[in-house]
C-alpha positions in Angstrom: -14.6 43.0 27.2 -17.4 45.9 29.9 -19.9 43.7 31.2 -21.7 46.7 28.9 -20.9 44.4 25.6 -22.0 41.6 27.3 -24.3 42.9 28.3 -25.6 44.6 24.8 -24.4 41.1 22.9 -27.1 39.6 25.1 -29.7 42.0 24.6 -29.1 41.8 20.3 -28.8 38.5 21.0 -32.1 37.4 18.6 -30.8 39.7 15.7 -27.7 37.4 15.3 -29.7 34.8 15.8 -31.5 35.4 12.7 -28.1 35.8 11.0 -24.9 34.3 11.9 -24.8 30.2 11.0 -21.8 29.9 13.5 -21.0 26.8 12.1 -18.8 29.3 9.6 -17.3 31.2 11.9 -16.2 27.8 14.4 -12.5 27.8 12.9 -12.0 31.3 13.5 -13.4 31.0 17.3 -11.6 27.7 18.2 -9.2 29.3 20.0 -12.4 30.8 22.4 -14.4 27.1 21.8 -13.5 22.8 22.9 -13.8 20.8 20.8 -17.1 19.9 22.2 -18.6 23.3 21.9 -17.3 23.4 18.6 -18.9 19.4 17.8 -22.1 20.5 19.9 -22.6 23.6 17.5 -22.0 21.3 14.4 -24.8 19.0 16.2 -27.5 21.6 16.5 -27.1 22.9 13.2 -27.6 19.4 12.4 -30.6 18.4 13.9 -32.6 22.1 14.5 -31.5 24.6 12.0 -28.6 27.2 11.8 -30.7 29.3 14.4 -30.3 27.3 17.2 -27.7 26.6 16.7 -26.2 30.0 16.8 -28.7 30.0 19.8 -25.7 27.2 21.6 -22.7 29.6 20.2 -24.3 32.3 22.3 -24.5 30.8 25.3 -20.7 29.6 24.7 -19.5 33.4 23.3 -21.5 35.3 26.8 -20.0 32.4 29.5 -16.3 33.3 28.7 -15.0 35.2 31.0 -11.5 35.7 29.6 -10.3 39.3 28.0 -9.9 39.3 24.0 -13.0 36.8 23.7 -15.3 39.8 22.3 -12.7 40.9 20.0 -11.8 37.6 18.4 -16.3 37.4 17.5 -15.5 40.0 15.8 -12.3 39.5 13.9 -14.4 36.1 13.1 -17.0 37.8 12.4 -15.5 40.5 9.4 -12.6 36.9 8.3 -15.7 34.7 7.4 -17.5 36.9 5.7 -20.3 38.8 8.4 -19.9 42.4 7.7 -22.6 43.9 8.3 -24.0 41.7 11.6 -19.7 43.3 11.9 -20.4 46.3 11.7 -24.3 46.3 13.4 -22.0 44.7 16.3 -19.2 47.3 16.5 -21.8 50.5 16.4 -24.5 49.2 18.9 -27.3 49.1 16.1 -28.6 46.7 13.8 -30.7 49.7 11.3 -29.3 48.4 7.9 -30.3 45.2 8.9 -33.9 45.8 10.0 -34.4 48.2 6.8 -34.2 43.9 5.4 -37.1 42.6 7.1 -39.6 43.1 4.3 -37.5 41.7 2.1 -36.6 38.2 4.0 -41.6 38.5 4.4 -41.2 38.8 0.2 -38.8 36.5 -0.1 -40.4 33.8 2.3 -43.6 34.7 0.8 -42.5 33.7 -2.8 -40.6 30.9 -2.1 -42.4 28.0 -3.5 -42.2 30.4 -6.5 -38.0 30.6 -6.0 -37.8 26.5 -5.5 -40.2 26.2 -9.3 -39.0 28.8 -10.9 -35.4 30.0 -9.7 -31.8 27.4 -11.1 -29.2 29.0 -8.9 -26.3 27.7 -10.5 -27.8 30.7 -13.0 -27.7 33.2 -10.8 -24.8 31.8 -7.5 -22.0 34.3 -9.6 -23.1 37.6 -9.2 -25.3 36.4 -6.0 -21.4 35.6 -4.0 -20.5 38.8 -3.3 -24.5 38.8 -1.2 -23.9 34.9 0.5 -21.3 33.7 2.3 -18.0 31.2 1.1 -18.7 28.6 2.9 -23.0 29.2 1.8 -22.0 29.7 -2.7 -19.8 25.7 -1.9 -22.4 23.8 -0.6 -25.7 25.7 -3.0 -23.4 23.9 -5.8 -23.0 20.9 -4.4 -26.9 20.0 -2.9 -27.5 21.2 -6.6 -25.3 18.2 -7.9 -26.7 16.0 -5.2 -30.1 16.1 -4.9 -31.1 19.5 -8.1 -31.8 22.3 -8.8 -34.9 22.4 -6.5 -33.0 21.9 -2.7 -30.7 24.1 -4.7 -33.4 26.9 -4.3 -34.1 25.7 -1.4 -30.7 26.4 0.2 -30.5 29.5 -1.6 -33.8 30.8 0.2 -32.3 30.3 3.5 -29.2 31.6 2.9 -31.0 34.7 2.2 -33.3 34.9 4.3 -30.3 35.3 7.6 -27.8 36.9 4.9 -26.7 40.3 6.1 -25.1 42.2 2.9 -28.3 45.4 2.6 -27.0 45.5 -1.3 -28.7 42.0 -0.9 -32.6 42.6 -2.1 -31.1 44.7 -5.4 -28.3 42.1 -6.8 -31.4 39.6 -6.7 -32.8 41.8 -9.2 -29.9 42.7 -11.1 -28.9 38.8 -11.3 -32.6 38.0 -12.2 -33.1 40.3 -15.0 -29.2 40.1 -16.8 -30.7 36.0 -16.5 -33.9 36.6 -17.9 -36.2 35.0 -15.7 -40.0 35.7 -14.8 -39.3 35.7 -11.3 -37.6 38.5 -11.8 -41.5 40.3 -13.1 -42.7 38.5 -9.2 -39.7 40.1 -7.1 -40.5 43.9 -6.0 -40.2 45.5 -3.1 -42.3 48.3 -2.0 -42.9 51.5 -3.8 -41.7 52.9 -0.3 -39.1 51.7 0.1 -35.8 53.3 -1.1 -33.4 50.4 -2.2 -29.7 50.5 -1.5 -27.2 50.7 -3.8 -23.8 48.4 -4.1 -21.0 49.7 -2.3 -17.9 48.2 -1.2 -17.9 47.1 2.8 -15.1 49.7 5.0 -12.6 48.6 6.9 -12.6 52.2 9.3 -16.5 53.1 9.1 -17.4 51.5 11.5 -17.2 53.6 15.3 -15.7 51.6 18.4 -17.6 49.9 20.8 -15.2 49.3 23.2 -17.8 51.6 26.1 -20.8 50.4 27.1 -23.7 51.7 24.3 -25.7 52.1 27.1 -25.9 55.7 27.7 -26.4 57.6 30.7 -26.4 61.1 31.1 -26.1 63.2 34.5 -29.4 64.5 36.3 -27.5 67.9 35.9 -28.5 68.8 40.0 -26.5 71.9 40.6 -26.7 72.9 36.8 -31.7 74.0 37.6 -32.6 76.5 36.1 -28.8 78.9 36.7 -25.6 79.6 35.3 -23.7 77.3 36.3 -21.0 78.6 37.2 -23.0 80.4 40.0 -23.1 77.0 42.1 -24.2 78.9 44.8 -27.1 79.3 44.0 -28.0 75.2 42.1 -27.5 73.9 44.5 -30.7 70.8 44.7 -31.2 71.5 48.4 -32.0 75.3 47.3 -35.3 73.3 46.5 -38.1 73.8 48.8 -38.6 77.6 47.3 -39.1 77.8 43.6 -36.9 78.2 41.4 -37.2 80.8 37.3 -36.9 78.5 34.6 -35.0 79.7 32.3 -36.3 80.6 28.8 -34.8 77.8 26.7 -36.5 75.7 29.1 -39.8 76.8 29.4 -39.7 75.8 25.6 -38.2 72.7 25.8 -41.0 72.3 28.3 -44.0 73.4 26.4 -44.5 70.6 23.8 -44.9 67.5 27.2 -46.9 70.5 28.5 -49.5 70.3 26.1 -50.1 66.6 26.2 -47.3 65.4 23.9 -45.7 62.3 24.2 -41.8 63.7 23.4 -37.9 63.5 23.0 -36.6 66.3 25.0 -32.4 66.5 23.5 -30.9 69.3 25.0 -26.8 69.5 25.3 -25.6 67.9 28.3 -25.3 70.7 31.2 -28.9 72.8 30.4 -30.8 71.8 33.0 -33.1 69.1 31.3 -33.4 67.4 35.2 -35.3 70.7 36.4 -37.0 70.5 32.8 -38.4 67.1 33.5 -39.6 68.7 37.3 -41.6 71.7 35.7 -43.4 68.8 33.3 -44.7 66.7 36.3 -45.3 69.0 38.0 -47.7 70.9 35.8 -49.9 67.1 34.9 -50.0 66.5 38.2 -51.2 69.9 38.9 -53.6 69.4 35.6 -55.8 66.7 37.3 -59.4 68.2 38.9 -60.8 67.2 42.3 -60.9 64.0 43.2 -58.6 63.0 40.4 -54.5 62.2 40.3 -52.1 61.2 38.7 -49.2 58.7 38.8 -46.1 59.7 37.3 -43.3 57.3 37.1 -39.6 58.7 35.9 -36.5 55.9 34.2 -32.5 55.8 35.9 -30.4 53.8 34.0 -28.2 53.0 37.2 -28.5 53.4 40.8 -26.0 56.1 41.6 -28.6 58.1 39.1 -31.5 56.2 40.4 -30.4 57.8 43.4 -29.6 61.6 43.0 -32.8 61.1 40.5 -35.1 59.9 44.4 -33.3 63.1 47.0 -33.7 65.2 43.1 -37.5 65.0 43.2 -38.4 64.6 47.0 -36.7 68.0 47.9 -38.6 69.4 44.9 -42.2 67.8 45.0 -42.1 68.2 49.4 -43.3 71.4 49.7 -45.8 70.9 47.6 -47.4 68.0 49.1 -46.9 65.4 46.9 -45.5 61.8 48.3 -42.6 59.9 46.9 -40.2 56.9 46.6 -37.7 54.8 44.9 -37.8 51.9 44.2 -34.3 49.8 42.8 -32.5 46.5 42.6 -30.8 46.8 46.1 -34.1 48.0 47.7 -36.3 45.8 45.7 -36.2 42.5 48.2 -37.7 44.8 51.5 -41.1 45.6 49.7 -43.6 45.4 47.8 -44.2 47.6 44.7 -47.1 47.4 44.2 -47.4 48.9 47.6 -45.0 51.8 46.7 -47.0 52.4 42.8 -49.9 53.1 44.8 -49.7 55.0 47.7 -47.6 57.7 46.1 -47.9 60.2 43.5 -44.2 60.0 41.6 -41.8 56.8 41.7 -38.0 56.4 40.7 -37.7 53.1 39.8 -35.2 51.7 37.5 -36.1 49.9 34.4 -36.1 46.4 35.0 -37.6 46.9 38.7 -41.4 48.0 36.0 -40.1 45.1 33.2 -39.8 42.1 36.4 -43.6 42.8 37.8 -44.8 43.6 35.0 -43.8 40.4 33.8 -44.8 38.6 37.0 -48.1 40.0 36.9 -47.1 41.8 40.4 -48.1 45.1 38.1 -51.4 44.5 35.4 -50.6 46.9 33.0 -48.6 50.7 32.3 -52.5 52.6 32.6 -51.3 52.2 36.3 -49.5 55.7 35.7 -50.6 58.3 33.8 -46.8 59.6 32.7 -43.2 58.2 32.4 -40.8 59.5 31.8 -37.0 57.6 30.7 -34.2 59.0 31.5 -31.1 58.8 28.6 -34.1 57.9 26.8 -31.2 56.5 24.0 -31.6 53.7 25.3 -35.2 52.7 24.4 -33.5 50.2 21.1 -33.6 46.0 21.4 -34.1 44.2 24.3 -33.2 46.9 27.1 -35.4 47.0 29.5 -36.7 51.2 28.4 -37.6 49.1 25.1 -39.4 46.5 26.6 -41.8 48.9 28.8 -43.2 50.2 25.1 -43.1 46.9 23.7 -45.9 47.2 26.3 -47.2 50.2 25.8 -46.6 49.1 21.9 -48.8 45.9 22.2 -51.4 47.9 24.6 -52.2 50.5 22.2 -51.4 48.9 19.2 -53.6 46.1 20.0 -56.8 48.9 20.5 -57.0 48.4 24.4 -59.8 50.7 25.7 -57.5 51.8 28.9 -55.5 54.9 28.9 -52.3 55.2 28.3 -49.9 57.2 29.6 -48.0 60.1 27.9 -44.1 59.5 27.2 -41.3 61.6 28.0 -38.0 61.1 27.0 -34.3 62.6 28.0 -31.4 62.8 25.8 -28.1 64.5 24.8 -27.7 62.9 22.2 -31.2 61.3 19.9 -27.2 59.4 17.7 -27.5 58.4 14.3 -26.0 54.4 14.3 -24.6 54.0 11.9 -25.9 56.6 9.3 -23.8 58.3 6.6 -25.9 61.0 5.9 -29.2 62.9 7.1 -31.4 61.0 4.8 -30.4 57.2 6.8 -29.9 59.5 10.7 -33.7 60.6 10.3 -34.4 57.0 9.2 -32.8 56.5 13.1 -34.0 59.3 15.4 -38.2 58.3 13.6 -37.3 54.6 14.7 -36.2 55.9 18.3 -39.9 57.9 18.5 -41.8 55.4 17.7 -40.3 53.2 20.5 -41.0 56.1 22.8 -44.1 56.8 20.8 -43.3 59.8 21.0 -44.9 62.6 18.2 -42.4 66.0 18.7 -39.0 66.7 19.5 -38.1 69.4 22.0 -34.5 71.4 20.8 -34.0 74.6 21.6 -34.5 76.9 18.5 -36.0 80.1 20.4 -33.7 80.7 22.3 -30.0 79.4 21.1 -28.4 82.4 22.3 -29.1 82.5 26.1 -28.8 78.2 25.8 -24.5 79.1 25.4 -24.6 81.6 27.7 -25.0 78.2 29.9 -23.5 75.8 28.2 -20.5 76.5 27.4 -19.0 73.3 24.6 -15.3 72.9 25.2 -12.5 73.2 22.2 -11.2 69.7 21.4 -8.0 69.0 20.4 -6.5 66.1 19.3 -3.3 64.7 19.8 -1.4 61.6 18.9 1.0 60.9 20.4 5.0 59.1 18.6 5.2 55.1 19.9 8.6 54.3 21.2 12.0 54.6 19.0 13.2 50.6 20.7 11.7 48.7 23.6 13.6 46.9 25.3 11.5 46.1 28.5 9.1 44.3 25.7 11.5 42.8 24.3 12.5 40.4 26.6 8.8 39.9 27.9 8.7 39.2 24.6 12.6 36.4 24.7 10.4 34.7 27.3 7.1 34.2 25.9 9.0 32.7 22.9 10.6 30.5 25.5 7.3 29.3 27.5 5.5 29.0 23.4 9.1 26.6 23.2 8.7 24.9 26.1 4.7 24.6 25.5 5.0 23.0 22.1 7.4 19.4 23.8 4.6 18.3 26.0 2.3 17.0 23.7 3.2 17.0 19.6 -0.6 16.9 19.2 -1.4 19.9 21.6 2.2 21.5 20.5 0.9 22.4 16.5 -1.5 24.7 18.2 1.3 26.6 18.7 2.4 27.3 15.1 0.4 29.7 14.1 2.0 32.5 12.1 1.8 36.6 12.5 1.1 37.0 16.6 1.9 39.8 17.5 2.9 39.1 21.7 1.0 42.1 23.5 -2.0 42.6 21.7 -6.0 41.3 22.2 -4.8 39.7 19.1 -2.8 36.6 21.7 -5.0 37.3 24.2 -7.2 35.4 22.3 -5.3 33.3 21.3 -4.2 32.1 23.5 -7.1 32.0 25.8 -8.3 29.5 23.5 -5.7 27.2 23.4 -5.9 27.3 27.3 -8.9 26.5 26.8 -8.8 23.9 24.1 -5.2 21.6 26.8 -8.8 22.0 29.5 -11.2 19.5 27.7 -7.8 18.0 25.6 -8.0 13.5 25.7 -5.9 11.1 25.5 -6.5 7.3 26.0 -3.6 7.0 28.6 -5.6 9.0 31.6 -2.2 9.6 33.4 -0.2 11.8 30.8 -3.4 12.9 29.6 -3.5 14.6 33.2 0.1 14.7 32.4 -0.5 17.4 29.5 -3.4 19.4 30.2 -1.7 19.8 33.3 1.3 21.4 32.1 -0.5 23.4 28.9 -2.3 25.2 31.7 0.4 26.5 33.2 1.5 27.5 30.1 -0.4 29.2 28.5 -1.7 30.8 32.0 2.4 32.6 31.6 1.8 33.3 28.2 -0.9 34.8 29.8 0.4 36.6 32.1 3.9 38.3 29.8 0.8 39.1 26.8 -1.0 41.6 30.2 1.2 43.0 31.4 2.9 44.7 27.9 -0.4 45.6 27.2 0.4 47.8 30.8 3.0 48.9 30.2 1.5 50.1 26.4 -0.3 53.1 28.3 1.5 53.2 31.1 4.3 52.7 33.4 6.7 49.9 32.3 7.7 49.4 36.3 3.0 49.1 36.3 3.7 45.6 34.9 6.4 44.7 36.2 4.7 44.3 39.1 1.7 43.4 37.4 4.0 39.9 36.7 5.9 40.2 40.3 2.4 39.7 42.1 1.6 36.4 39.6 4.8 35.1 40.2 4.7 35.2 43.9 0.8 33.9 43.9 2.5 30.8 41.8 5.1 30.2 44.9 1.8 30.1 48.0 0.8 27.7 45.1 1.8 24.7 45.1 4.9 25.2 43.3 6.1 22.2 40.7 8.9 21.1 38.5 7.3 23.4 36.1 6.0 26.4 37.7 9.9 26.2 39.7 11.4 26.4 35.4 9.1 29.0 34.3 9.6 31.0 38.3 13.5 30.7 37.1 13.6 31.8 33.8 11.5 35.1 35.0 13.8 35.6 37.7 16.4 35.4 36.1 15.6 38.3 33.4 14.0 40.5 36.6 17.3 42.5 37.5 17.8 43.9 33.9 14.1 44.2 34.1 13.6 46.1 37.8 17.3 48.3 35.4 14.9 49.5 33.0 11.3 49.9 34.0 12.9 52.6 36.6 15.5 54.5 34.3 13.6 57.7 33.6 14.8 57.6 30.2 12.4 55.1 29.1 9.3 56.6 30.6 6.4 56.7 28.1 4.9 58.8 25.1 2.1 58.9 26.4 2.3 59.8 30.5 5.2 62.2 29.1 2.6 64.2 26.8 -0.7 63.6 30.0 2.4 64.7 31.8 3.0 68.2 29.2 -0.8 68.3 29.3 -1.8 68.6 32.7 1.8 71.0 33.1 0.7 73.3 30.3 -2.9 73.0 32.1 -2.5 73.9 35.4 0.4 76.5 34.8 -2.3 78.9 32.9 -4.7 77.7 35.3 -4.8 76.8 38.4 -7.6 76.6 39.6 -8.4 73.5 36.6 -10.2 70.7 37.5 -9.8 67.8 35.5 -11.4 64.7 35.1 -9.2 62.0 32.8 -11.1 58.7 30.9 -9.2 55.5 30.8 -10.3 52.5 29.6 -10.3 50.0 32.4 -9.9 49.8 35.6 -6.2 48.7 35.9 -5.2 51.8 34.4 -7.2 54.3 36.7 -5.1 52.1 39.5 -1.9 52.9 37.0 -2.1 56.5 36.9 -3.0 57.5 40.3 -0.1 56.2 40.7 2.0 57.7 38.1 0.5 61.3 39.2 1.4 60.3 42.8 4.6 60.0 42.8 6.0 62.0 39.6 7.5 65.6 41.8 6.2 67.9 39.9 2.6 67.0 39.4 2.3 66.9 43.5 0.6 70.2 42.7 -2.8 67.6 41.6 -4.0 65.6 44.5 -6.7 62.9 41.8 -9.1 60.4 43.0 -11.4 58.1 41.6 -13.9 56.3 40.1 -14.6 53.2 38.6 -17.8 50.5 37.7 -19.8 48.4 40.8 -19.6 45.5 38.9 -17.1 43.2 39.6 -14.5 41.7 36.8 -12.6 39.3 36.2 -8.8 41.4 38.0 -10.8 43.1 41.5 -13.8 43.9 42.3 -16.0 47.3 41.5 -15.7 50.5 43.6 -18.9 50.4 46.3 -21.7 52.8 46.2 -20.7 54.7 49.6 -17.2 55.0 47.4 -18.2 56.2 45.0 -20.6 59.0 46.3 -17.8 60.0 48.8 -15.2 60.4 45.5 -18.1 62.7 44.1 -17.9 64.7 46.8 -14.9 65.0 47.5 -14.5 66.2 44.0 -17.2 68.2 44.5 -16.6 70.2 47.3 -12.8 69.6 47.6 -10.5 72.3 46.1 -7.6 69.7 46.1 -9.0 67.5 45.0 -8.3 68.7 41.1 -8.4 65.5 38.5 -10.8 62.5 38.9 -9.9 59.5 37.3 -12.4 57.8 36.2 -13.7 54.8 33.3 -17.2 54.5 31.4 -19.1 54.9 34.5 -18.3 58.8 34.9 -20.8 60.7 31.5 -23.4 57.2 32.5 -25.1 59.8 34.8 -22.9 60.2 37.7 -23.9 64.0 38.9 -19.9 65.5 38.3 -18.6 69.1 39.0 -18.0 70.9 36.6 -14.2 70.8 35.2 -12.9 72.5 32.7 -10.9 70.3 31.2 -12.1 66.5 29.9 -8.4 64.7 28.6 -9.7 61.0 27.0 -6.9 58.0 27.1 -6.9 56.6 24.5 -10.9 56.3 25.0 -12.6 56.5 22.0 -16.1 54.9 21.5 -20.2 56.8 19.1 -20.8 60.0 18.4 -23.0 59.4 21.5 -20.2 59.0 23.7 -18.4 61.9 22.3 -21.7 64.4 23.4 -22.2 63.7 26.8 -17.6 63.2 28.0 -17.4 66.0 25.7 -20.2 67.9 27.9 -18.6 67.3 30.8 -16.6 69.8 30.7 -18.9 72.5 31.2 -16.7 75.4 32.3 -16.8 78.7 29.9 -13.5 78.0 28.1 -13.0 74.1 28.3 -11.3 72.6 26.6 -11.2 68.4 25.8 -8.2 66.5 24.9 -8.6 63.1 22.8 -5.1 61.5 23.6 -4.1 58.6 22.0 -1.6 57.0 19.8 -3.0 55.9 17.0 -4.8 56.7 14.0 -7.7 55.8 13.9 -8.8 57.0 17.1 -8.2 59.5 16.0 -10.7 59.4 12.5 -13.2 57.5 14.9 -14.0 60.8 17.2 -13.8 63.2 13.4 -16.1 60.9 11.9 -18.5 61.2 15.4 -18.0 64.6 14.6 -19.6 64.4 11.2 -22.8 62.3 12.8 -23.3 64.9 15.4 -23.3 68.1 12.6 -26.3 65.0 10.6 -28.4 64.6 13.8 -28.7 68.0 14.5 -29.3 68.7 10.4 -31.5 65.6 10.5 -32.9 66.5 13.9 -33.8 70.2 12.0 -35.3 68.3 8.9 -38.0 66.0 10.9 -39.2 69.8 13.2 -40.3 70.7 9.2 -43.1 67.8 8.5 -46.0 68.4 9.7 -47.8 66.0 12.2 -49.3 64.3 10.4 -47.3 63.0 7.7 -44.0 62.6 11.4 -46.9 60.6 12.7 -48.0 57.7 9.6 -43.8 57.5 9.6 -44.5 56.6 12.7 -46.5 53.8 12.9 -46.1 52.3 10.4 -42.4 51.6 11.9 -44.6 50.3 15.0 -47.0 47.8 13.2 -43.4 47.4 11.3 -41.7 46.1 14.1 -44.7 44.3 16.4 -44.7 42.0 13.7 -41.0 41.5 14.2 -41.6 40.9 17.6 -44.4 38.9 17.1 -41.9 36.4 15.0 -39.5 36.2 17.4 -39.6 32.8 19.4 -37.4 31.7 21.8 -36.8 28.1 23.4 -36.3 27.2 26.4 -33.6 24.6 27.6 -34.0 21.6 27.8 -32.2 20.1 30.9 -29.7 16.5 30.0 -31.2 14.4 32.7 -28.4 12.7 32.5 -26.0 11.4 35.2 -22.0 13.6 33.7 -19.3 13.4 35.6 -17.7 17.7 36.9 -13.1 16.5 36.5 -10.6 19.1 38.4 -9.9 22.2 35.4 -6.9 21.9 36.0 -5.5 18.1 35.6 -8.5 16.4 34.3 -8.6 13.9 38.5 -11.7 13.1 39.4 -14.5 15.5 41.1 -18.0 14.4 41.6 -20.4 13.3 39.4 -23.5 15.5 39.0 -26.5 13.5 39.8 -24.3 14.7 44.3 -24.6 18.2 42.9 -27.5 20.8 45.1 -28.9 23.9 44.5 -28.3 26.3 48.0 -30.3 29.0 47.2 -31.4 29.5 43.6 -28.2 29.9 42.6 -25.2 28.3 45.6 -24.6 24.3 44.3 -22.8 22.5 47.0 -21.7 18.1 46.6 -23.3 15.6 48.5 -21.7 13.5 49.8 -17.9 12.3 52.3 -16.8 11.4 49.5 -15.8 14.8 47.5 -14.5 16.0 51.2 -12.0 13.4 49.9 -10.6 14.9 46.2 -10.7 19.3 48.5 -8.2 20.5 50.7 -8.9 23.7 52.3 -6.8 26.9 54.2 -9.1 29.8 55.8 -10.0 32.9 53.4 -7.9 35.6 52.4 -11.3 37.3 53.0 -13.6 36.1 55.5 -17.9 36.9 55.3 -20.9 37.0 56.0 -23.7 37.3 53.4 -27.4 36.2 53.7 -27.7 32.1 55.1 -24.0 31.8 54.7 -20.3 32.7 55.9 -17.3 32.2 53.9 -15.1 29.7 55.3 -12.4 28.9 53.9 -10.7 28.2 50.3 -11.3 24.2 48.3 -8.2 23.2 46.2 -7.6 19.6 44.2 -6.1 17.4 46.7 -3.8 16.8 43.8 -0.3 16.9 44.9 0.8 19.5 41.9 -2.2 20.7 40.8 -4.0 23.3 44.1 -6.7 23.5 41.0 -8.6 26.9 42.4 -12.1 24.8 43.5 -14.1 26.9 45.2 -14.9 28.1 48.9 -16.2 26.3 52.6 -18.4 28.0 53.8 -21.4 27.3 57.3 -25.3 27.5 55.5 -27.4 27.8 59.2 -26.0 24.7 60.3 -24.4 22.7 57.7 -20.6 22.5 56.7 -20.4 22.5 53.2 -18.1 22.8 50.2 -19.7 26.1 47.3 -17.6 24.8 44.3 -17.8 26.9 41.1 -18.1 25.3 37.6 -15.2 27.6 35.7 -12.9 25.1 37.3 -14.4 21.7 36.2 -14.5 20.4 32.9 -17.8 18.3 32.5 -17.1 14.7 31.1 -20.4 13.0 29.6 -20.1 9.8 30.8 -21.1 7.7 27.9 -19.5 9.1 25.4 -16.8 11.0 26.7 -17.2 14.4 25.1 -16.0 16.5 27.7 -16.7 20.4 27.8 -16.5 23.5 30.5 -19.2 26.2 31.4 -18.2 29.3 32.7 -21.4 29.9 34.6 -24.0 27.7 36.3 -26.5 29.2 34.2 -25.1 28.1 31.3 -25.1 24.5 31.9 -28.0 23.3 31.9 -28.4 19.7 33.7 -31.0 18.4 35.9 -31.0 20.8 39.6 -32.0 19.0 42.3 -32.4 20.8 45.4 -30.4 20.4 48.5 -32.7 19.7 51.0 -31.2 19.8 54.5 -32.4 15.9 55.8 -30.4 14.8 52.7 -27.5 15.7 55.5 -28.4 13.3 57.5 -28.0 10.3 56.2 
């Protein structure tokens, strides 16, 4: 689960809330949710309905920090029958679900007639394909116990939440078959295209293990010139005017005429330069005494910094003032002052959203031009769309205040999950509606010139054969079986959880299962609390070891066996350094008995990973043919970045390669990301150094950071949607460049071929839309805008009510009492300490391995559970101003309700809705 996927799920949560009844998938999510969480979700549905239950379910889901839960969630949706929602989340496109909204509105209006005229049992057999199996059973049960009218009401409730795109038509057919008079009322608008019933195809959706908020680089080095001539293209030369190419003038023309425009053109063609031309033309058109004000939005801080530099250098010579604000600088500047006193402002979009919400910026009317980089992200609750919600509310509300012109830049408008040109056209119209665009500008008259500048790399698919035998996996699997057996014997009750069949070691599915077991063990309860503590502590250790073994098998699948073995050796080293009780001693002994054989296997050249062998052949061949080759190697995870870098450096036959690495800035469970200076250094080294000829990167390298032109792109088990495909392919800008997709999974290749097909229908859709007359296009866009506003206006988010009841915090490993919530205080909004000397007796401290001073805090030590043979990590000890205080992390504890004894856990403080009391220094003196 990537941070981006987590953000997307957070962004699109309203679609999940109005569709999902979480109680229907709880049985599949059991390993991931604690028993008390399951009970709370069920209670929330009973008390407040499925929408609020879905909200609570998502809260629990989004607080999970362990890998694998996202895939488990998707699998649960699919197996429970939520195929439409499954498909929407996999592709992050809710178009099909959105299409159902007008049917929902009609059904809500007709609900009294439906209840009066429909006998649900007469049509339930036909409607069952549009409902979840449990819904059908509930409808039958309600009809039997409460009567047909109550059953009809339940059927309406279920249909209003249905994610099946064909339910309106199935309902129509069922009513007509039953010769029911209600069928005369069930008529949809003429403009709506009925969706034909069709089977859900398992493999038609796109992979979404990669973040959908895609960025495109600002092409700083391309500008108006040929990318093969870097000496002529540097932005260092922006103090003198550059002559635009004809295709760039063509792209800029509609915007220069004042039209709201989406500019869709390939990566590497110089869209940033086009935006400079538009901006300059816009500012110069104002008469004396009037001034324009431009805001340029960039999604990520690295892109923001690049664009701020680009605009500053270009417009300095023209006498305009330019300033930038990002999340990294907003605490130190006045956003209002910056906007008021500059002609051009470069922003990360959330900054403007925050200031619009707070009222610091009264409205968008302060700007005369807004430019959205990577505008395809303008959807759902992305900051781009939140800005445009303001714009459209202003427009549709008939406000007399002027609105800014809107320009969007993108290499691909995408098609969502469209499979036909017509469906793709609707997707693109929705993007135009979101940006209030009346024109899609593409290169049509100067295609030949564009093709001389932008080179499309040759795409090569390489299917790698898997190992014929794998002794390393066999040994680790045997250790896992032994550990499972030991865990089963700890508790008869919990041991039953280990009886699951057909699980495969070294898979994400096993990861999901074991993490869920780990959580279940944390909240396991018994009357004998001492025995409960013993069992929970033992199972905590067994499940932790099983997860590490599974991680090692996953690592060995894509990297070297010795990388996986080193991962395990580091883990067991940390185990020895901690409590190291009898259980851990036994598990360590079992591993060390196999260690010599594992070492021998991992060092045997005949056990080389077939994927790495194929990667080696590609690199050897390409650099032999062209020694000056520049390569970007895309991989899925940071761990794999490090592993492949090490593999290249240790391979004598690849000594001609000097690998650099580029990863994201965010923190994961495993490691902290690269700092911005480190990213800049890696990029500069790749651009400037002839020795640094390969860059190993995660998705951050296709997310908008300016990367030098290269002629070889390798996608190592790396695939996304059609937008992602176009972006990564665009990295191979040099003439005769190649793009390899290297995978052992045939489905990955099929998904990439599907992306190629989708690119074709995207291009055809744009061409068709460009033939529409202006009135037809504007009418379509306006209708979509009105429908979307109706949906937005009908949505309401309930704020959680803090629980004022005092609760216990127990150690998440041994269940020892730690403190009461009444003793917890909030320090500077986001840190949590515990008052009283009693708590200090319940933990032990060890010097922090990385002491650090940040803001008012000095991180000095780590704190651990004081119970012998536990030593669970509880947090840190800090010096805050003049106070020495502990700072705890909620994920290390189990929360127990004092009255009921119910237990649950939280991964983030913000999801624990207890009464927060602010830290008061006066309390420390008592």
